[in-house]
Each structure stands twice: as C-alpha cells, then as structure tokens.
Amino acid sequence: MAISELQIALIGAGAAGVGLVWGYNVWQDRQHRKTADRIFKGGQGDALLAGEEADAAPAAASVAEPGERQEPHFGDAADDVSETADATGVVESAADIAPAPEESASPLPHECADPVADCVLRLTAAEPLPAPAVQAMQTAWAAELSKPLHWLARDEAEDVWRRVDAHDTGRYREWAAALQLVDRRGPVSDGELARFFDGVQHVAQQTAATVELPSRGEIVMRAASLDEFCAAVDIQFVLHVVEATGGVFAGTKLRGVAEAAGLALEGDGVFRARDEAGLELFTVANLGVERLEAESIKSLATHGLTLSMDVPRVTDGAVAFDRMLAIARQLAAALGGVLVDAQRAPLSDAMIDAIRAKTAELQQRMRDGGIAPGSIRALRLFS
C-alpha cells in the first residue's frame, strides 16, 4: 500500500517528538544527578569527572560510607529502592528475616542475644556446668570469630538469663551462645558460622549437653538479607565548614567556640554532641588528617571542619540534624567560615531540606523494618 506524503510527514513528526522527549529526559536526569552529587557525595566517583575534580577539596553535605558495605548512591536509583525491591530482591524489612514470634518472645536479653541480630544456639546439661570450664572450652575457636560472641546462662534461683563473662564463677544447666550476624563489615560468612556451630557442638560433647542446631544455610541467607537491608539505610550525613577566604581556623579559637556550643573534645580527637542519655548525636572533626587533641589543638591551624551525623545510630535524625546544622552555622559565624557544597559553593536551603527529608525517610524505613534508629539493635548492627 502506498504511503502518502501526509503519512510520511506524520511519521517524521512523531519520531521528532519522541526524540525531543528522550532528550528532555536525558537533560533532566543529568540535572537530578548533579543535584544529588552536590548533596549526597558517595564514595564512587564519576570516571568522566575524575580528571576535573581530582584537585577539589572534599566539601559539604556529603555521605560518608562507614565500613565495607556497598552503600546506595543517592540520585538515580537509590530513591526508587522501595519501588523496585520486588524486582531487585532488596529486603524491605528486617521482619522479613526475623524469627518466628515465639522465638522473638525469648527471655534472653536482646542486648546480647537479639532474635534478629544474632544466631542463638541453646545448650542444656543434665548437671550444672561451671562457667570457668565452659569459658575455657570455647576460648580457642571463639578467638577466630570476627563477629561478637556472647555466652549466656539461666540463673535458676532468680529465673533470669544473664551474660556470662570470664569472671563468672557460677554453675548453670541452661546455656546460650549468641553470634552477631551482621555489622558494618558485612554479614557473617558460611565458614565463620561453621566454626561457631562446630565449636558449640564441641562444648556440648565435652559436657554431655544437648544442643539445638538450626539450618546453617538458612542462617547464612538470613544474615545476607539482614545485611542488605542495613546497607540500604546505612548513611552518614556530613557537613563541612571552611574558612571563607581560603585561610585557616586557629585551633585555640576553635576549641573555645566548640565548647561554648556544648561540644566536648574526647579522647579520639573529635568533638561530640551527646543527648541526655549520653548517646552520640554528631561529631565535629578536623577536615585534615590531624586529630583535634587537647595539647596539639593549641597550635593547630586548619582549613576546615567536618560535622558528621550517623543516621542509623541517632534516635531522632531530624532533631539531631537540625542541631548539627545550628552548630555548623554557629561555628561558621564565630570562626569566619562558610558551609559549602562539593564544589565549594555555599550550602543552599534546597540542599539542607533534601538532607533533612532523606534523614526522615531512611529512619522511617528502619522503623518499618523493625530496627528502631538509635536502639540497642541499631547500635549493634551499625557498629
């Protein structure tokens, strides 16, 4: 069938329209990517920009990547994780890997035998076992484990489970060994879990105790899923304050301003803000490599400061961020500095709003997933 000139014109117009839409989407994507990079600077750089930015100083509103987890990069896909979870296999909730309700109601103290964060093996002996003997039996293989291991025993007189340490001299019939499944270094490996299982079985054999062993393969999968969930929300928001004219801040003045703002210089060389319970809200550190120590700070001259908030480890991220922002502005005003973005441009209100919104989003995902921000469970998993 012959194609008329009108049909050819319509086909051409349609192709041009598709091209325009595609071009606009590419441009819009690049704009979003640039904004995301300015707000949430991840650890993986853009190879095309590496040559241009190699000499740029690290500046404000970036994302620090703690540990070895592969954290999400904000911008393209990371904002859509919740929408694409079914397709990509991302775990939406810690409840997806949580044990059955009856195990969750375990009388074991969750600060060291958490039904979500730990693999717990229970042993029962016919006669009470002396704690020093059990400790001696597990010393060699326990030292090979990279994840925290806790031993617990039930005090029959008080009908409570308590943590057993090297100084415990009690005798107990019921025991539990709890190996943490995940931390910021990643999930427990199958090999390490095998050493744990074999070690606990060896203790049971030496003491004629019975031991309950779950499927090791299922525990490995559970650990991997939990780590995947944690990695998706494991973000540290960072602000930088730099000297406005490219000069330096004097250490003596810095310490006075920081302490006047309620910060305390601690032994690891950083200032910290803490809540009423003594938990960390955020830190203030030197932008350079030198630590802010009590003696050396007197002669320190630094080009900038880094303020960092660990999102999973604070109870109320919005409140903590607002306080960190207020302190950052206070430091900038008192020291003659400025809050800047990754290109050394002043930190805009839009960027600040984006950080605040992302903080609230991440913490809500944690709550929905059964890991309350700043809780003992969160502090253990994000350590």
Short mmCIF file of C-alpha atoms in Angstrom, two decimals, residues 36-268:
data_model
loop_
_atom_site.label_atom_id
_atom_site.label_comp_id
_atom_site.label_asym_id
_atom_site.label_seq_id
_atom_site.Cartn_x
_atom_site.Cartn_y
_atom_site.Cartn_z
CA ALA A 36 22.31 14.54 44.05
CA ASP A 37 26.08 14.65 43.71
CA ARG A 38 26.18 18.05 45.38
CA ILE A 39 24.04 16.86 48.28
CA PHE A 40 24.98 13.21 48.72
CA LYS A 41 28.55 12.72 47.54
CA GLY A 42 29.16 8.96 47.61
CA GLY A 43 32.46 7.12 47.65
CA GLN A 44 32.34 6.01 43.99
CA GLY A 45 33.35 8.89 41.75
CA ASP A 46 32.26 9.59 38.19
CA ALA A 47 35.07 8.46 35.88
CA LEU A 48 34.22 11.18 33.35
CA LEU A 49 34.62 13.87 36.00
CA ALA A 50 37.63 12.41 37.77
CA GLY A 51 40.10 14.50 35.84
CA GLU A 52 38.24 17.73 36.51
CA GLU A 53 37.62 17.13 40.22
CA ALA A 54 40.85 15.39 41.24
CA ASP A 55 42.15 18.51 42.97
CA ALA A 56 38.86 19.60 44.52
CA ALA A 57 38.78 19.62 48.33
CA PRO A 58 36.09 17.46 49.96
CA ALA A 59 33.32 19.84 50.92
CA ALA A 60 29.91 19.95 52.45
CA ALA A 61 26.83 17.79 52.57
CA SER A 62 28.35 14.51 51.52
CA VAL A 63 27.70 10.93 52.50
CA ALA A 64 30.37 9.05 54.39
CA GLU A 65 30.46 5.32 53.78
CA PRO A 66 31.31 3.52 57.04
CA GLY A 67 32.83 0.07 56.94
CA GLU A 68 32.93 -2.19 53.91
CA ARG A 69 29.27 -2.22 52.94
CA GLN A 70 28.39 -1.05 49.44
CA GLU A 71 26.11 1.83 50.31
CA PRO A 72 23.49 3.26 47.94
CA HIS A 73 24.29 6.41 45.96
CA PHE A 74 21.54 8.99 46.09
CA GLY A 75 20.20 10.29 42.82
CA ASP A 76 19.12 7.87 40.12
CA ALA A 77 18.11 4.52 41.52
CA ALA A 78 18.56 4.86 45.25
CA ASP A 79 15.44 6.97 45.64
CA ASP A 80 13.49 4.18 43.95
CA VAL A 81 14.73 1.28 46.09
CA SER A 82 11.37 0.81 47.80
CA GLU A 83 9.58 0.76 44.45
CA THR A 84 11.93 -1.75 42.80
CA ALA A 85 12.55 -4.03 45.76
CA ASP A 86 10.42 -6.86 44.41
CA ALA A 87 12.32 -6.85 41.14
CA THR A 88 15.81 -6.48 42.56
CA GLY A 89 15.49 -8.65 45.64
CA VAL A 90 16.18 -5.82 48.09
CA VAL A 91 14.90 -6.71 51.53
CA GLU A 92 12.17 -4.30 52.55
CA SER A 93 12.08 -5.15 56.23
CA ALA A 94 14.15 -6.74 58.94
CA ALA A 95 10.91 -8.54 59.74
CA ASP A 96 11.44 -10.47 56.50
CA ILE A 97 14.37 -12.23 58.13
CA ALA A 98 13.14 -12.17 61.74
CA PRO A 99 12.46 -15.46 63.54
CA ALA A 100 9.07 -16.84 64.43
CA PRO A 101 7.02 -14.93 67.05
CA GLU A 102 7.70 -17.48 69.77
CA GLU A 103 11.47 -17.01 69.33
CA SER A 104 11.06 -13.23 69.31
CA ALA A 105 9.45 -13.55 72.74
CA SER A 106 12.57 -15.25 74.09
CA PRO A 107 13.53 -14.37 77.66
CA LEU A 108 17.15 -13.93 76.54
CA PRO A 109 18.36 -10.33 76.90
CA HIS A 110 18.25 -8.72 73.46
CA GLU A 111 21.27 -6.54 74.08
CA CYS A 112 23.46 -9.62 73.56
CA ALA A 113 21.08 -12.30 72.18
CA ASP A 114 18.81 -10.48 69.76
CA PRO A 115 16.43 -12.71 67.74
CA VAL A 116 17.09 -10.55 64.66
CA ALA A 117 20.75 -9.56 65.05
CA ASP A 118 22.15 -12.87 66.39
CA CYS A 119 22.27 -16.57 65.74
CA VAL A 120 21.48 -18.15 69.12
CA LEU A 121 22.34 -21.76 69.95
CA ARG A 122 20.86 -23.24 73.14
CA LEU A 123 22.55 -25.94 75.26
CA THR A 124 21.05 -27.91 78.14
CA ALA A 125 23.16 -30.02 80.51
CA ALA A 126 22.00 -32.73 82.90
CA GLU A 127 24.01 -31.15 85.72
CA PRO A 128 25.07 -27.53 86.28
CA LEU A 129 28.27 -26.65 84.42
CA PRO A 130 30.90 -24.37 85.97
CA ALA A 131 31.23 -21.14 83.99
CA PRO A 132 35.07 -21.11 84.05
CA ALA A 133 35.12 -24.58 82.43
CA VAL A 134 32.78 -23.53 79.62
CA GLN A 135 34.80 -20.37 79.05
CA ALA A 136 37.98 -22.43 78.77
CA MET A 137 36.40 -24.82 76.25
CA GLN A 138 35.42 -22.05 73.86
CA THR A 139 38.48 -19.81 74.11
CA ALA A 140 40.47 -21.20 71.16
CA TRP A 141 37.76 -21.26 68.48
CA ALA A 142 35.96 -18.15 69.73
CA ALA A 143 39.13 -16.13 69.13
CA GLU A 144 38.89 -17.00 65.40
CA LEU A 145 35.48 -15.35 65.02
CA SER A 146 35.30 -11.81 63.62
CA LYS A 147 31.79 -11.11 64.89
CA PRO A 148 30.90 -10.54 68.57
CA LEU A 149 30.11 -13.72 70.52
CA HIS A 150 28.24 -13.72 73.83
CA TRP A 151 27.60 -16.57 76.26
CA LEU A 152 24.53 -16.51 78.47
CA ALA A 153 23.18 -18.81 81.17
CA ARG A 154 19.96 -19.07 83.14
CA ASP A 155 20.21 -18.40 86.84
CA GLU A 156 17.69 -20.92 88.16
CA ALA A 157 17.49 -19.32 91.60
CA GLU A 158 16.31 -15.99 90.14
CA ASP A 159 14.87 -17.47 86.93
CA VAL A 160 16.68 -14.93 84.75
CA TRP A 161 19.16 -15.18 81.92
CA ARG A 162 22.41 -13.33 82.41
CA ARG A 163 25.51 -12.73 80.36
CA VAL A 164 28.46 -14.92 81.38
CA ASP A 165 31.90 -13.33 81.20
CA ALA A 166 35.41 -14.52 82.03
CA HIS A 167 34.97 -13.59 85.70
CA ASP A 168 31.75 -15.52 86.27
CA THR A 169 32.16 -18.38 88.77
CA GLY A 170 28.57 -19.64 88.73
CA ARG A 171 27.25 -23.05 87.69
CA TYR A 172 24.37 -23.31 85.20
CA ARG A 173 22.40 -26.03 83.42
CA GLU A 174 20.94 -23.94 80.61
CA TRP A 175 23.27 -22.05 78.29
CA ALA A 176 23.06 -20.00 75.12
CA ALA A 177 25.76 -18.87 72.69
CA ALA A 178 24.86 -15.85 70.55
CA LEU A 179 26.90 -14.87 67.48
CA GLN A 180 26.15 -11.50 65.89
CA LEU A 181 25.18 -11.96 62.24
CA VAL A 182 25.86 -8.51 60.79
CA ASP A 183 27.88 -5.38 61.40
CA ARG A 184 29.34 -2.69 59.15
CA ARG A 185 31.96 -5.11 57.87
CA GLY A 186 29.20 -7.19 56.31
CA PRO A 187 27.37 -10.45 57.13
CA VAL A 188 28.86 -13.47 58.86
CA SER A 189 30.37 -15.90 56.36
CA ASP A 190 29.39 -19.54 55.98
CA GLY A 191 32.90 -20.55 57.09
CA GLU A 192 32.73 -18.48 60.24
CA LEU A 193 29.26 -19.77 61.01
CA ALA A 194 30.55 -23.32 60.54
CA ARG A 195 33.32 -22.67 63.09
CA PHE A 196 30.69 -21.34 65.51
CA PHE A 197 28.44 -24.37 65.05
CA ASP A 198 31.35 -26.81 65.39
CA GLY A 199 32.68 -25.02 68.46
CA VAL A 200 29.36 -25.05 70.29
CA GLN A 201 28.85 -28.71 69.37
CA HIS A 202 32.31 -29.47 70.76
CA VAL A 203 31.36 -27.80 74.06
CA ALA A 204 28.15 -29.85 74.13
CA GLN A 205 30.05 -33.08 73.53
CA GLN A 206 32.59 -32.33 76.25
CA THR A 207 29.86 -31.58 78.79
CA ALA A 208 27.31 -34.20 77.70
CA ALA A 209 24.86 -31.38 76.96
CA THR A 210 22.24 -31.32 74.24
CA VAL A 211 22.32 -28.53 71.67
CA GLU A 212 19.67 -27.18 69.31
CA LEU A 213 21.09 -26.54 65.81
CA PRO A 214 19.12 -24.63 63.15
CA SER A 215 19.85 -24.93 59.44
CA ARG A 216 23.21 -23.26 58.81
CA GLY A 217 22.25 -22.46 55.22
CA GLU A 218 19.14 -20.64 56.37
CA ILE A 219 21.17 -18.61 58.88
CA VAL A 220 23.65 -17.62 56.14
CA MET A 221 20.78 -16.45 53.92
CA ARG A 222 19.20 -14.62 56.83
CA ALA A 223 22.47 -12.81 57.57
CA ALA A 224 22.88 -11.79 53.92
CA SER A 225 19.32 -10.46 53.79
CA LEU A 226 19.74 -8.53 57.02
CA ASP A 227 22.99 -7.01 55.77
CA GLU A 228 21.30 -5.99 52.53
CA PHE A 229 18.54 -4.24 54.44
CA CYS A 230 21.01 -2.48 56.73
CA ALA A 231 23.25 -1.37 53.86
CA ALA A 232 20.32 0.34 52.16
CA VAL A 233 19.80 2.68 55.14
CA ASP A 234 23.40 2.97 56.37
CA ILE A 235 24.27 6.59 55.69
CA GLN A 236 26.31 9.27 57.45
CA PHE A 237 25.46 12.84 56.51
CA VAL A 238 28.43 15.18 56.53
CA LEU A 239 28.68 18.97 56.52
CA HIS A 240 31.89 20.92 56.10
CA VAL A 241 32.77 24.38 57.37
CA VAL A 242 35.68 26.02 55.56
CA GLU A 243 37.39 29.37 56.04
CA ALA A 244 35.52 31.89 53.92
CA THR A 245 38.59 33.39 52.22
CA GLY A 246 40.59 30.19 51.87
CA GLY A 247 42.60 30.80 55.03
CA VAL A 248 42.76 28.76 58.22
CA PHE A 249 41.00 28.50 61.57
CA ALA A 250 43.09 28.87 64.73
CA GLY A 251 42.83 25.84 66.99
CA THR A 252 42.61 27.84 70.22
CA LYS A 253 39.62 29.82 68.98
CA LEU A 254 38.03 26.68 67.54
CA ARG A 255 38.08 24.90 70.89
CA GLY A 256 36.55 27.85 72.71
CA VAL A 257 33.74 28.21 70.19
CA ALA A 258 33.06 24.45 70.12
CA GLU A 259 32.89 24.13 73.90
CA ALA A 260 30.68 27.22 74.14
CA ALA A 261 28.31 25.43 71.74
CA GLY A 262 28.06 22.46 74.13
CA LEU A 263 30.54 20.15 72.40
CA ALA A 264 33.14 18.14 74.30
CA LEU A 265 36.56 17.19 72.96
CA GLU A 266 37.00 13.45 73.51
CA GLY A 267 39.98 11.10 73.56
CA ASP A 268 39.75 10.05 69.91
#
